[in-house]
């Protein structure tokens, strides 16, 4: 049997407060709820899932670096670091894994500083504005991408 794909979902600062934080923008679903439904979807898709959150840029970078030998694809919501972090971009480039960028809110219809992402041009694609269930779209899209790239080889 072939090895299961391993997908890493990374969440940046303040996403640990989902459910309590600006519920008019982000809703009432907690990060634990998101992890739970993602794990359920990963099981039905037959992939392994790792789920990580940190409020610290360096910890996010350490986790990205550690994924090099383990993961096949990274789904990342860098939160506010999306708009500022060249270091997270460089870490993603360094590990050279396919990346899907996700945001719960539609960053393109909010403040102008949120429109810029340091990673969108190095991502396969971006999911924005679909709420917490957007993580499921990212997982489905990630598995499709990995299956297609396996067929190409
Ligand atoms: C966010 C959008 C970012 O602009 C913001 O800083 C976040 C969350 C989102 O998921 O919509 O913390 O990444």
mmCIF file of C-alpha atoms and ligand atoms in Angstrom:
data_model
loop_
_atom_site.group_PDB
_atom_site.id
_atom_site.type_symbol
_atom_site.label_atom_id
_atom_site.label_comp_id
_atom_site.label_asym_id
_atom_site.label_seq_id
_atom_site.Cartn_x
_atom_site.Cartn_y
_atom_site.Cartn_z
ATOM 1 C CA UNK A 1 0.000 0.000 0.000
ATOM 2 C CA UNK A 2 1.311 3.453 -0.831
ATOM 3 C CA UNK A 3 2.200 5.872 1.949
ATOM 4 C CA UNK A 4 -0.595 8.195 3.084
ATOM 5 C CA UNK A 5 -0.241 11.860 2.218
ATOM 6 C CA UNK A 6 0.652 14.001 5.205
ATOM 7 C CA UNK A 7 -0.929 17.458 5.292
ATOM 8 C CA UNK A 8 0.054 20.153 7.755
ATOM 9 C CA UNK A 9 -2.411 22.911 8.676
ATOM 10 C CA UNK A 10 -0.755 25.944 10.273
ATOM 11 C CA UNK A 11 -2.570 28.815 11.949
ATOM 12 C CA UNK A 12 -0.969 32.077 12.970
ATOM 13 C CA UNK A 13 -1.524 34.655 15.714
ATOM 14 C CA UNK A 14 -4.863 35.250 17.408
ATOM 15 C CA UNK A 15 -6.537 32.345 15.645
ATOM 16 C CA UNK A 16 -6.482 30.551 19.032
ATOM 17 C CA UNK A 17 -9.166 33.088 19.987
ATOM 18 C CA UNK A 18 -11.569 32.144 17.204
ATOM 19 C CA UNK A 19 -15.069 31.916 18.596
ATOM 20 C CA UNK A 20 -14.447 34.826 20.984
ATOM 21 C CA UNK A 21 -12.608 37.159 18.664
ATOM 22 C CA UNK A 22 -14.505 39.649 16.427
ATOM 23 C CA UNK A 23 -17.339 37.201 15.859
ATOM 24 C CA UNK A 24 -18.965 39.542 13.307
ATOM 25 C CA UNK A 25 -15.910 38.948 11.086
ATOM 26 C CA UNK A 26 -14.798 35.411 12.009
ATOM 27 C CA UNK A 27 -17.986 33.784 13.353
ATOM 28 C CA UNK A 28 -18.368 31.683 16.477
ATOM 29 C CA UNK A 29 -16.607 28.491 15.408
ATOM 30 C CA UNK A 30 -13.549 27.816 17.580
ATOM 31 C CA UNK A 31 -10.146 26.590 16.389
ATOM 32 C CA UNK A 32 -10.839 23.307 18.231
ATOM 33 C CA UNK A 33 -14.048 22.951 16.161
ATOM 34 C CA UNK A 34 -12.050 23.557 12.970
ATOM 35 C CA UNK A 35 -9.443 20.986 13.983
ATOM 36 C CA UNK A 36 -12.208 18.479 14.743
ATOM 37 C CA UNK A 37 -13.985 18.781 11.398
ATOM 38 C CA UNK A 38 -10.670 18.833 9.516
ATOM 39 C CA UNK A 39 -9.588 15.606 11.263
ATOM 40 C CA UNK A 40 -12.891 13.992 10.317
ATOM 41 C CA UNK A 41 -12.451 15.062 6.687
ATOM 42 C CA UNK A 42 -8.800 13.909 6.654
ATOM 43 C CA UNK A 43 -9.879 10.464 7.860
ATOM 44 C CA UNK A 44 -12.482 10.183 5.117
ATOM 45 C CA UNK A 45 -9.943 11.377 2.533
ATOM 46 C CA UNK A 46 -7.410 8.829 3.840
ATOM 47 C CA UNK A 47 -4.695 11.372 4.659
ATOM 48 C CA UNK A 48 -2.706 12.133 7.792
ATOM 49 C CA UNK A 49 -3.266 15.550 9.307
ATOM 50 C CA UNK A 50 -1.120 17.690 11.550
ATOM 51 C CA UNK A 51 -2.632 20.812 13.049
ATOM 52 C CA UNK A 52 -0.555 23.603 14.573
ATOM 53 C CA UNK A 53 -1.182 27.111 15.906
ATOM 54 C CA UNK A 54 1.187 29.687 17.314
ATOM 55 C CA UNK A 55 1.130 33.369 18.130
ATOM 56 C CA UNK A 56 4.890 33.590 17.498
ATOM 57 C CA UNK A 57 6.504 34.121 14.110
ATOM 58 C CA UNK A 58 9.633 32.113 15.021
ATOM 59 C CA UNK A 59 7.560 29.121 16.159
ATOM 60 C CA UNK A 60 5.604 29.192 12.910
ATOM 61 C CA UNK A 61 8.895 29.220 11.012
ATOM 62 C CA UNK A 62 10.311 26.354 13.118
ATOM 63 C CA UNK A 63 7.184 24.298 12.373
ATOM 64 C CA UNK A 64 7.406 25.027 8.638
ATOM 65 C CA UNK A 65 11.082 24.001 8.638
ATOM 66 C CA UNK A 66 10.302 20.795 10.567
ATOM 67 C CA UNK A 67 7.715 19.809 7.934
ATOM 68 C CA UNK A 68 10.410 19.380 5.287
ATOM 69 C CA UNK A 69 10.897 15.656 5.740
ATOM 70 C CA UNK A 70 7.385 14.838 6.937
ATOM 71 C CA UNK A 71 4.697 16.731 5.068
ATOM 72 C CA UNK A 72 3.505 16.628 1.476
ATOM 73 C CA UNK A 73 1.579 19.905 1.527
ATOM 74 C CA UNK A 74 1.019 22.874 3.822
ATOM 75 C CA UNK A 75 -2.277 24.704 4.330
ATOM 76 C CA UNK A 76 -1.540 27.973 6.094
ATOM 77 C CA UNK A 77 -3.499 30.831 7.570
ATOM 78 C CA UNK A 78 -0.656 33.123 8.640
ATOM 79 C CA UNK A 79 -3.256 35.582 10.069
ATOM 80 C CA UNK A 80 -1.745 39.070 10.479
ATOM 81 C CA UNK A 81 1.696 37.758 9.432
ATOM 82 C CA UNK A 82 0.166 37.284 5.970
ATOM 83 C CA UNK A 83 0.578 40.989 5.419
ATOM 84 C CA UNK A 84 4.048 41.475 6.881
ATOM 85 C CA UNK A 85 6.154 38.349 7.122
ATOM 86 C CA UNK A 86 8.899 37.877 4.575
ATOM 87 C CA UNK A 87 10.387 35.340 7.017
ATOM 88 C CA UNK A 88 7.349 33.050 6.712
ATOM 89 C CA UNK A 89 7.468 33.413 2.923
ATOM 90 C CA UNK A 90 11.173 32.489 2.961
ATOM 91 C CA UNK A 91 10.535 29.455 5.191
ATOM 92 C CA UNK A 92 7.835 28.223 2.797
ATOM 93 C CA UNK A 93 10.209 28.726 -0.136
ATOM 94 C CA UNK A 94 12.972 26.909 1.755
ATOM 95 C CA UNK A 95 10.942 23.754 2.361
ATOM 96 C CA UNK A 96 9.645 23.876 -1.231
ATOM 97 C CA UNK A 97 6.356 22.134 -0.398
ATOM 98 C CA UNK A 98 3.100 22.985 -2.168
ATOM 99 C CA UNK A 99 1.201 25.619 -0.174
ATOM 100 C CA UNK A 100 -2.465 26.572 0.023
ATOM 101 C CA UNK A 101 -3.214 29.934 1.645
ATOM 102 C CA UNK A 102 -6.448 30.296 3.563
ATOM 103 C CA UNK A 103 -8.268 33.141 5.280
ATOM 104 C CA UNK A 104 -11.577 32.877 7.055
ATOM 105 C CA UNK A 105 -12.601 36.405 6.082
ATOM 106 C CA UNK A 106 -12.377 37.899 2.604
ATOM 107 C CA UNK A 107 -9.160 39.899 3.014
ATOM 108 C CA UNK A 108 -9.849 41.640 -0.315
ATOM 109 C CA UNK A 109 -12.916 43.433 0.950
ATOM 110 C CA UNK A 110 -11.497 44.630 4.263
ATOM 111 C CA UNK A 111 -8.901 47.304 5.145
ATOM 112 C CA UNK A 112 -6.474 47.976 2.293
ATOM 113 C CA UNK A 113 -3.461 46.700 4.324
ATOM 114 C CA UNK A 114 -5.054 43.237 4.320
ATOM 115 C CA UNK A 115 -5.173 43.013 0.532
ATOM 116 C CA UNK A 116 -1.453 42.317 0.287
ATOM 117 C CA UNK A 117 -0.195 38.828 1.066
ATOM 118 C CA UNK A 118 3.512 37.965 1.180
ATOM 119 C CA UNK A 119 2.717 34.374 0.187
ATOM 120 C CA UNK A 120 -0.090 34.375 -2.381
ATOM 121 C CA UNK A 121 2.288 34.378 -5.349
ATOM 122 C CA UNK A 122 4.095 31.286 -4.056
ATOM 123 C CA UNK A 123 0.885 29.397 -3.196
ATOM 124 C CA UNK A 124 -0.995 26.963 -5.432
ATOM 125 C CA UNK A 125 -4.084 28.975 -4.584
ATOM 126 C CA UNK A 126 -5.855 31.054 -1.994
ATOM 127 C CA UNK A 127 -9.183 30.410 -0.249
ATOM 128 C CA UNK A 128 -10.710 33.525 1.270
ATOM 129 C CA UNK A 129 -14.040 34.558 2.714
ATOM 130 C CA UNK A 130 -15.564 31.083 2.926
ATOM 131 C CA UNK A 131 -15.566 31.088 6.736
ATOM 132 C CA UNK A 132 -14.213 28.240 8.883
ATOM 133 C CA UNK A 133 -15.466 25.629 6.399
ATOM 134 C CA UNK A 134 -12.925 27.076 3.969
ATOM 135 C CA UNK A 135 -10.417 24.768 5.699
ATOM 136 C CA UNK A 136 -12.361 21.807 4.297
ATOM 137 C CA UNK A 137 -12.166 23.318 0.806
ATOM 138 C CA UNK A 138 -8.416 23.670 1.297
ATOM 139 C CA UNK A 139 -8.101 20.045 2.411
ATOM 140 C CA UNK A 140 -10.139 18.766 -0.547
ATOM 141 C CA UNK A 141 -8.144 20.961 -2.933
ATOM 142 C CA UNK A 142 -4.852 19.871 -1.391
ATOM 143 C CA UNK A 143 -5.645 16.179 -1.727
ATOM 144 C CA UNK A 144 -6.793 16.683 -5.354
ATOM 145 C CA UNK A 145 -3.551 18.504 -6.062
ATOM 146 C CA UNK A 146 -1.424 15.724 -4.521
ATOM 147 C CA UNK A 147 -3.339 12.990 -6.351
ATOM 148 C CA UNK A 148 -2.939 14.843 -9.655
ATOM 149 C CA UNK A 149 0.783 15.369 -9.109
ATOM 150 C CA UNK A 150 1.213 11.660 -8.294
ATOM 151 C CA UNK A 151 -0.448 10.791 -11.632
ATOM 152 C CA UNK A 152 1.876 13.203 -13.448
ATOM 153 C CA UNK A 153 4.955 11.319 -12.148
HETATM 154 C C1 LIG B 1 -7.217 36.313 8.685
HETATM 155 C C2 LIG B 1 -7.198 37.691 8.025
HETATM 156 C C3 LIG B 1 -6.029 38.513 8.542
HETATM 157 O O1 LIG B 1 -6.014 39.793 7.928
HETATM 158 C C4 LIG B 1 -6.147 38.715 10.048
HETATM 159 O O2 LIG B 1 -5.026 39.407 10.535
HETATM 160 C C5 LIG B 1 -6.355 37.445 10.770
HETATM 161 C C6 LIG B 1 -7.213 36.407 10.201
HETATM 162 C C7 LIG B 1 -8.444 35.477 8.263
HETATM 163 O O3 LIG B 1 -8.411 34.274 8.467
HETATM 164 O O4 LIG B 1 -9.422 36.026 7.768
HETATM 165 O O5 LIG B 1 -5.903 37.278 11.903
HETATM 166 O O6 LIG B 1 -6.058 35.599 8.252
#
